[in-house]
Amino acid sequence: MFSSNKIFFPILCIALLFSTTNQVWSQSIEKQTVLAALTLNIARFTTWPELTFKKPESTFNLCIYGDNVVQQSFSNIKDKQVSKRSIHIINISRLRNLNQCQVIYISELERNKLIPLLLDLKDKPILTIGENMEFLQAGGIVGLENINGKIQLTINLAIIKQSQLVISSRVLKLATIVNYPIPNN
Amino acid sequence: MHIKNNQLKLLLIYFLSLSIYSTNANSDHNELIDFSVEDLLNIEVISVSKKAKSLNDSPAAIFVITQNDINRIGATSIPEALRLAPGLDVSRIDANKWAVSARGFNGRFSNKLLVLIDGRSIYTRAFSGVYWENNDVMLEDVERIEVIRGPGATLWGANAVNGVINIITKNSADTQGGLLIAGGGTEEQGFGAFRYGGQLNIDTTARAYIKGFKHDESTLKSGGEAGDDRDKVQGGFRLDTQLSTKDNLTLQGDAYHSHINQNTTLPLLTSPYQSTFNETIDSFGGNLLGRHQHIYSPTSEHTLQIYYDFYERDEAIFKESRHIIDIDFQHRFSWLNWNDLIWGVGYRYNHDDFSKNDVAKANPSSRNDQLFSAFLQDEITLINDSLWLTLGAKVEHNDYSGFEAQPTARLMWIPHHQHRLWGAISRAVRTPSRLDHDISILVRTIPVDPQTTIAASFVGLPEFNSERVISYELGYRTTFIDNVSIDFTSFYNEYSSLMSSTTQALIPNPTTGFTDAQTTINNKATTTTYGFEVAAVWQILDWWRWDANYNLLKTKVDNKFKNDLSPQQQVSLRSIMSLKQNIDLDILFRYVDSSTAVGIIGTTHIKDYVSLDIRLAWQPASNLELSLVGQNLLAEKHLEYRQEFITSATEIDRGMYGKLAWSF
């Protein structure tokens, strides 16, 4: 065998040395938590067409495509309200029944699946939110991208116009506006 | 281990303070919701590795090795990367050969593990197994390696008895620009790779690569150089194009040429009846693959894949060449909103040629084989977002054992987003190989007296049938503690019609003048294996993660089953540290229990061993990485496995190398 001291002790020393220099990292907040809070806030500044909710007691359906880490971050907002309606979080792991959603949050999806998905949703009053520019280029509405430790908000105006949704100017003025039409052919 | 009391206390205090400290970061999340959009956009965010928190949703024992893992362990070959997966037995036979298996039955000719690179099977019909030394990829272009333990036959096909390894390379859109790799050291004497990716038009991206290496020889157990060094040059390309918003086409191919040296011992028909010599195996091959995917909707798509693969190996015992054409069609769709169906059909054509010599003969020396297959799998949603039942079966017809049916039933239950529970019952088969059916090998010639010489040979059996398993699995995954995830799988496998052998009575052979002692194979062995595997991940701090794996494997041995005994226990501990934002320190410690390797010459006992790999990397600029890697540091040399035939027991040497990776 080998002498454990020879290995453990240097590692411990190195770890102690660097643990102080790295502490500044943890003053910040986990990205996924901020993304969930942003999703809620942007939804609160968005108006859906009148016929979206069939009944007065209909819930506000926030659909999520993502792993358990993403799901957990959204579980923090499940007791909140949007447009005086209580939020119902739906995991759309199989990408089915999308018409029930008012918001679709897509954490990560291969590009070749993303394009047809967003093509299907283009005229529907569904606020689509993704995590990068590729999502907007594929026809998504809101992009929340982590750029050097801060979330940058980008809104695709071309798709918003087709979707009959109205996003408040208070949010629009904080966003970078782009115009990516739905990819055709 | 002798950690002194005060050191232990110090460690404990340190770890405790870290865990208290790391939970603090999560306490103020609820208040976040009342922040304005503007405030939220100004918050400093961190995105730590998701690995410690994310749980896989597959009802199977799956483990994913990412590009980051491969790089940070300093792996220079696919088998080295596979050492990160729990429950796999990855043993290095010598400088150029590997024995890789899951849940037992390891060997150079380990035949119960199916391996695919981008959907192309690298499992050869020659001996039912993988020539690991032939198959390589540009490791930097690998997106991930999925390691599935347990039967995967329904989706992947026959021979996925104890597992499937899926090596998936990146889309060429994700490998744009240049990458230059160069390095060298004591065992990895020199290696280099160059890849360049570009955009051909708005819808098309492509990349091409070339790589080469020279690996030093190892040391014989009996002392002295093993003469097993090798070199290889490999090149390849991948092109991805978007034909329309719903159609994708991928074309890819590789070609390689390798010189593999080995110290070969073969029997002779005349005195001195045995010869040991150094030979250079000339090994080359290539492949070309095309895949078209049409997407109807997010829940429906079809894929058509066609590939051609060939290889040739020229070694003293055999010269073998093999050509494969494979066509696969798969269609996935959603039905009635609670079924996800996937079905497919496949066809594979194999053409091979074997040389004949005094030692080994294939009869017939050339063969054309066909394989037809069809499968259907339905994932039924029993309770929305929480309970799924998957039923599936694959039926195939091969020219060796005829029809084979391989069904599976799997249940996945997600009672809460922090817990996953799954179970499965499956049947899988290992279909016969050319070696099993048609090949006879002269193992030894033993002069008894001047008139009598015994010729001991191993003879295949054309009636040899498939080996079968019924497998029961139960798994649980959880992240109930913050920043910790645990993946536990238990299994119980019942094998039947396993290969065993009988030695025939001595028969004088008037044509050769020898007395024949033939060992023939049959399907009479049965056995049971059971055990469990645990993979745990702990993100102790933003910049420090621990991965720990443990597996236990029990094999029932009786007079019906005499085979290699794989290590009963394996432990691996991995520390992944980012000391500063541009300095990484990674440590992999492994313990492998003792095992036995059964060969034609006899049984070799392999002692348990520990090994330690350390990698230190520095990124002076965002596109430049310099790293220093030490492998097998704890001993000057150690034995991991002994090949069944031809070569002597070879020990793996300690090694160091330095590497530069420059992207532009």
Tab-separated table of N, CA and C in Angstrom, chain B residues 29-119:
chain	number	residue	atom	x	y	z
B	29	HIS	N	-33.063	32.196	-1.452
B	29	HIS	CA	-33.662	32.101	-2.779
B	29	HIS	C	-35.093	32.616	-2.844
B	30	ASN	N	-35.847	32.354	-1.779
B	30	ASN	CA	-37.253	32.727	-1.832
B	30	ASN	C	-37.475	34.224	-1.953
B	31	GLU	N	-36.545	34.985	-1.324
B	31	GLU	CA	-36.679	36.437	-1.398
B	31	GLU	C	-36.465	36.966	-2.814
B	32	LEU	N	-35.735	36.194	-3.591
B	32	LEU	CA	-35.419	36.595	-4.955
B	32	LEU	C	-36.645	36.903	-5.797
B	33	ILE	N	-37.706	36.144	-5.515
B	33	ILE	CA	-38.885	36.221	-6.350
B	33	ILE	C	-39.499	37.624	-6.320
B	34	ASP	N	-39.287	38.340	-5.210
B	34	ASP	CA	-39.868	39.675	-5.093
B	34	ASP	C	-38.972	40.762	-5.687
B	35	PHE	N	-37.835	40.343	-6.221
B	35	PHE	CA	-36.958	41.305	-6.888
B	35	PHE	C	-37.589	41.749	-8.197
B	36	SER	N	-37.216	42.933	-8.664
B	36	SER	CA	-37.697	43.383	-9.965
B	36	SER	C	-36.843	42.757	-11.067
B	37	VAL	N	-37.331	42.847	-12.300
B	37	VAL	CA	-36.571	42.318	-13.430
B	37	VAL	C	-35.201	42.991	-13.479
B	38	GLU	N	-35.221	44.291	-13.260
B	38	GLU	CA	-33.969	45.054	-13.313
B	38	GLU	C	-32.955	44.548	-12.276
B	39	ASP	N	-33.432	44.338	-11.050
B	39	ASP	CA	-32.544	43.835	-9.998
B	39	ASP	C	-31.990	42.461	-10.359
B	40	LEU	N	-32.888	41.621	-10.881
B	40	LEU	CA	-32.475	40.249	-11.196
B	40	LEU	C	-31.402	40.231	-12.285
B	41	LEU	N	-31.523	41.198	-13.211
B	41	LEU	CA	-30.544	41.251	-14.295
B	41	LEU	C	-29.194	41.772	-13.801
B	42	ASN	N	-29.191	42.379	-12.605
B	42	ASN	CA	-27.934	42.903	-12.072
B	42	ASN	C	-27.259	41.977	-11.067
B	43	ILE	N	-27.944	40.886	-10.746
B	43	ILE	CA	-27.365	39.952	-9.771
B	43	ILE	C	-26.224	39.170	-10.415
B	44	GLU	N	-25.185	38.975	-9.638
B	44	GLU	CA	-24.069	38.125	-10.085
B	44	GLU	C	-24.519	36.664	-9.967
B	45	VAL	N	-24.493	35.931	-11.060
B	45	VAL	CA	-24.929	34.529	-10.983
B	45	VAL	C	-23.740	33.596	-11.156
B	46	ILE	N	-23.881	32.412	-10.568
B	46	ILE	CA	-22.864	31.379	-10.781
B	46	ILE	C	-23.574	30.160	-11.330
B	47	SER	N	-22.901	29.438	-12.187
B	47	SER	CA	-23.486	28.182	-12.622
B	47	SER	C	-22.468	27.092	-12.346
B	48	VAL	N	-22.671	26.435	-11.216
B	48	VAL	CA	-21.770	25.350	-10.836
B	48	VAL	C	-22.146	24.114	-11.630
B	49	SER	N	-21.251	23.163	-11.621
B	49	SER	CA	-21.501	21.915	-12.327
B	49	SER	C	-22.823	21.323	-11.864
B	50	LYS	N	-23.649	20.944	-12.824
B	50	LYS	CA	-24.952	20.390	-12.483
B	50	LYS	C	-24.850	18.951	-12.001
B	51	LYS	N	-23.651	18.384	-12.168
B	51	LYS	CA	-23.518	16.955	-11.973
B	51	LYS	C	-23.960	16.472	-10.588
B	52	ALA	N	-23.729	17.303	-9.592
B	52	ALA	CA	-24.043	16.872	-8.232
B	52	ALA	C	-25.526	16.920	-7.939
B	53	LYS	N	-26.314	17.462	-8.843
B	53	LYS	CA	-27.732	17.624	-8.547
B	53	LYS	C	-28.633	16.924	-9.541
B	54	SER	N	-28.143	16.716	-10.759
B	54	SER	CA	-29.085	16.227	-11.766
B	54	SER	C	-29.199	14.709	-11.714
B	55	LEU	N	-30.419	14.251	-11.950
B	55	LEU	CA	-30.719	12.823	-11.909
B	55	LEU	C	-31.160	12.386	-13.300
B	56	ASN	N	-30.696	11.235	-13.702
B	56	ASN	CA	-31.090	10.743	-15.015
B	56	ASN	C	-32.506	10.170	-14.964
B	57	ASP	N	-33.238	10.364	-16.063
B	57	ASP	CA	-34.629	9.906	-16.111
B	57	ASP	C	-34.804	8.547	-16.786
B	58	SER	N	-33.704	7.878	-17.123
B	58	SER	CA	-33.837	6.594	-17.829
B	58	SER	C	-34.087	5.458	-16.845
B	59	PRO	N	-34.987	4.539	-17.212
B	59	PRO	CA	-35.187	3.359	-16.369
B	59	PRO	C	-34.116	2.315	-16.663
B	60	ALA	N	-32.870	2.698	-16.542
B	60	ALA	CA	-31.747	1.797	-16.796
B	60	ALA	C	-30.547	2.324	-16.027
B	61	ALA	N	-29.553	1.439	-15.822
B	61	ALA	CA	-28.358	1.843	-15.071
B	61	ALA	C	-27.428	2.595	-16.000
B	62	ILE	N	-27.694	3.874	-16.156
B	62	ILE	CA	-26.931	4.673	-17.121
B	62	ILE	C	-25.961	5.602	-16.388
B	63	PHE	N	-24.794	5.775	-16.955
B	63	PHE	CA	-23.804	6.716	-16.415
B	63	PHE	C	-23.230	7.476	-17.594
B	64	VAL	N	-23.133	8.789	-17.465
B	64	VAL	CA	-22.674	9.601	-18.584
B	64	VAL	C	-21.300	10.192	-18.271
B	65	ILE	N	-20.359	9.952	-19.168
B	65	ILE	CA	-19.020	10.548	-19.064
B	65	ILE	C	-18.994	11.722	-20.042
B	66	THR	N	-18.778	12.917	-19.541
B	66	THR	CA	-18.839	14.098	-20.409
B	66	THR	C	-17.457	14.415	-20.991
B	67	GLN	N	-17.432	15.313	-21.943
B	67	GLN	CA	-16.181	15.786	-22.532
B	67	GLN	C	-15.260	16.334	-21.441
B	68	ASN	N	-15.884	17.091	-20.521
B	68	ASN	CA	-15.124	17.661	-19.426
B	68	ASN	C	-14.456	16.570	-18.578
B	69	ASP	N	-15.187	15.493	-18.309
B	69	ASP	CA	-14.619	14.377	-17.536
B	69	ASP	C	-13.426	13.759	-18.253
B	70	ILE	N	-13.584	13.544	-19.563
B	70	ILE	CA	-12.528	12.889	-20.354
B	70	ILE	C	-11.266	13.742	-20.310
B	71	ASN	N	-11.458	15.046	-20.511
B	71	ASN	CA	-10.311	15.951	-20.519
B	71	ASN	C	-9.655	16.013	-19.144
B	72	ARG	N	-10.484	16.127	-18.116
B	72	ARG	CA	-9.933	16.383	-16.786
B	72	ARG	C	-9.340	15.164	-16.115
B	73	ILE	N	-9.554	13.990	-16.707
B	73	ILE	CA	-8.871	12.828	-16.153
B	73	ILE	C	-7.599	12.531	-16.938
B	74	GLY	N	-7.401	13.270	-18.022
B	74	GLY	CA	-6.191	13.071	-18.824
B	74	GLY	C	-6.209	11.777	-19.617
B	75	ALA	N	-7.413	11.329	-20.001
B	75	ALA	CA	-7.520	10.078	-20.760
B	75	ALA	C	-6.928	10.273	-22.153
B	76	THR	N	-6.161	9.268	-22.606
B	76	THR	CA	-5.611	9.338	-23.959
B	76	THR	C	-6.241	8.274	-24.869
B	77	SER	N	-7.159	7.480	-24.315
B	77	SER	CA	-7.856	6.477	-25.124
B	77	SER	C	-9.253	6.287	-24.548
B	78	ILE	N	-10.128	5.651	-25.335
B	78	ILE	CA	-11.506	5.452	-24.865
B	78	ILE	C	-11.545	4.596	-23.589
B	79	PRO	N	-10.831	3.452	-23.535
B	79	PRO	CA	-10.912	2.652	-22.296
B	79	PRO	C	-10.486	3.424	-21.045
B	80	GLU	N	-9.487	4.284	-21.169
B	80	GLU	CA	-9.080	5.063	-19.989
B	80	GLU	C	-10.222	5.947	-19.496
B	81	ALA	N	-10.976	6.521	-20.431
B	81	ALA	CA	-12.127	7.343	-20.040
B	81	ALA	C	-13.193	6.483	-19.372
B	82	LEU	N	-13.321	5.226	-19.828
B	82	LEU	CA	-14.363	4.344	-19.281
B	82	LEU	C	-14.109	3.995	-17.812
B	83	ARG	N	-12.888	4.231	-17.354
B	83	ARG	CA	-12.583	3.935	-15.943
B	83	ARG	C	-13.379	4.816	-14.993
B	84	LEU	N	-13.968	5.864	-15.505
B	84	LEU	CA	-14.759	6.748	-14.644
B	84	LEU	C	-16.140	6.165	-14.336
B	85	ALA	N	-16.586	5.192	-15.121
B	85	ALA	CA	-17.949	4.672	-14.938
B	85	ALA	C	-17.975	3.608	-13.853
B	86	PRO	N	-19.014	3.612	-13.018
B	86	PRO	CA	-19.120	2.576	-11.992
B	86	PRO	C	-19.490	1.236	-12.635
B	87	GLY	N	-19.076	0.154	-12.010
B	87	GLY	CA	-19.521	-1.168	-12.453
B	87	GLY	C	-18.843	-1.696	-13.699
B	88	LEU	N	-17.955	-0.922	-14.296
B	88	LEU	CA	-17.219	-1.427	-15.454
B	88	LEU	C	-15.878	-1.973	-14.963
B	89	ASP	N	-15.466	-3.081	-15.572
B	89	ASP	CA	-14.156	-3.632	-15.285
B	89	ASP	C	-13.279	-3.295	-16.488
B	90	VAL	N	-12.429	-2.294	-16.315
B	90	VAL	CA	-11.555	-1.855	-17.408
B	90	VAL	C	-10.132	-2.254	-17.039
B	91	SER	N	-9.617	-3.271	-17.705
B	91	SER	CA	-8.278	-3.764	-17.370
B	91	SER	C	-7.380	-3.639	-18.579
B	92	ARG	N	-6.215	-3.112	-18.350
B	92	ARG	CA	-5.252	-2.968	-19.427
B	92	ARG	C	-4.432	-4.251	-19.498
B	93	ILE	N	-4.468	-4.915	-20.657
B	93	ILE	CA	-3.729	-6.174	-20.814
B	93	ILE	C	-2.250	-5.878	-21.043
B	94	ASP	N	-1.973	-4.949	-21.940
B	94	ASP	CA	-0.600	-4.499	-22.168
B	94	ASP	C	-0.673	-3.111	-22.793
B	95	ALA	N	0.412	-2.690	-23.455
B	95	ALA	CA	0.436	-1.320	-23.964
B	95	ALA	C	-0.588	-1.086	-25.069
B	96	ASN	N	-1.083	-2.159	-25.690
B	96	ASN	CA	-2.012	-1.928	-26.793
B	96	ASN	C	-3.361	-2.625	-26.673
B	97	LYS	N	-3.532	-3.514	-25.716
B	97	LYS	CA	-4.790	-4.270	-25.624
B	97	LYS	C	-5.517	-3.990	-24.307
B	98	TRP	N	-6.825	-4.093	-24.380
B	98	TRP	CA	-7.656	-3.848	-23.205
B	98	TRP	C	-8.677	-4.964	-23.043
B	99	ALA	N	-9.112	-5.170	-21.819
B	99	ALA	CA	-10.235	-6.059	-21.537
B	99	ALA	C	-11.267	-5.203	-20.811
B	100	VAL	N	-12.433	-5.053	-21.402
B	100	VAL	CA	-13.461	-4.184	-20.820
B	100	VAL	C	-14.773	-4.948	-20.736
B	101	SER	N	-15.383	-4.965	-19.571
B	101	SER	CA	-16.685	-5.620	-19.440
B	101	SER	C	-17.483	-4.953	-18.328
B	102	ALA	N	-18.771	-5.277	-18.297
B	102	ALA	CA	-19.634	-4.820	-17.210
B	102	ALA	C	-20.200	-6.054	-16.527
B	103	ARG	N	-20.291	-5.995	-15.218
B	103	ARG	CA	-20.920	-7.061	-14.444
B	103	ARG	C	-20.332	-8.439	-14.762
B	104	GLY	N	-19.006	-8.519	-14.802
B	104	GLY	CA	-18.338	-9.810	-14.912
B	104	GLY	C	-17.986	-10.236	-16.318
B	105	PHE	N	-17.452	-11.458	-16.430
B	105	PHE	CA	-17.085	-12.082	-17.709
B	105	PHE	C	-16.060	-11.262	-18.486
B	106	ASN	N	-15.071	-10.723	-17.805
B	106	ASN	CA	-14.113	-9.907	-18.549
B	106	ASN	C	-13.127	-10.776	-19.308
B	107	GLY	N	-12.510	-10.185	-20.306
B	107	GLY	CA	-11.485	-10.856	-21.087
B	107	GLY	C	-11.132	-10.023	-22.285
B	108	ARG	N	-10.006	-10.351	-22.925
B	108	ARG	CA	-9.666	-9.706	-24.196
B	108	ARG	C	-10.817	-9.933	-25.162
B	109	PHE	N	-11.383	-11.167	-25.081
B	109	PHE	CA	-12.489	-11.492	-25.971
B	109	PHE	C	-13.803	-11.426	-25.201
B	110	SER	N	-13.890	-10.410	-24.362
B	110	SER	CA	-15.092	-10.150	-23.574
B	110	SER	C	-16.240	-9.899	-24.535
B	111	ASN	N	-17.289	-10.704	-24.431
B	111	ASN	CA	-18.251	-10.722	-25.542
B	111	ASN	C	-19.656	-10.270	-25.179
B	112	LYS	N	-19.843	-9.740	-23.980
B	112	LYS	CA	-21.213	-9.419	-23.569
B	112	LYS	C	-21.462	-7.926	-23.432
B	113	LEU	N	-20.604	-7.146	-24.054
B	113	LEU	CA	-20.730	-5.693	-23.976
B	113	LEU	C	-20.735	-5.139	-25.398
B	114	LEU	N	-21.799	-4.448	-25.742
B	114	LEU	CA	-21.924	-3.887	-27.089
B	114	LEU	C	-21.377	-2.460	-27.077
B	115	VAL	N	-20.604	-2.100	-28.101
B	115	VAL	CA	-20.013	-0.757	-28.140
B	115	VAL	C	-20.323	-0.097	-29.476
B	116	LEU	N	-20.802	1.137	-29.416
B	116	LEU	CA	-21.152	1.878	-30.623
B	116	LEU	C	-20.452	3.234	-30.621
B	117	ILE	N	-19.984	3.645	-31.810
B	117	ILE	CA	-19.470	5.008	-31.981
B	117	ILE	C	-20.407	5.703	-32.953
B	118	ASP	N	-21.118	6.716	-32.506
B	118	ASP	CA	-22.100	7.433	-33.326
B	118	ASP	C	-23.026	6.470	-34.071
B	119	GLY	N	-23.516	5.461	-33.364
B	119	GLY	CA	-24.480	4.539	-33.964
B	119	GLY	C	-23.871	3.409	-34.771
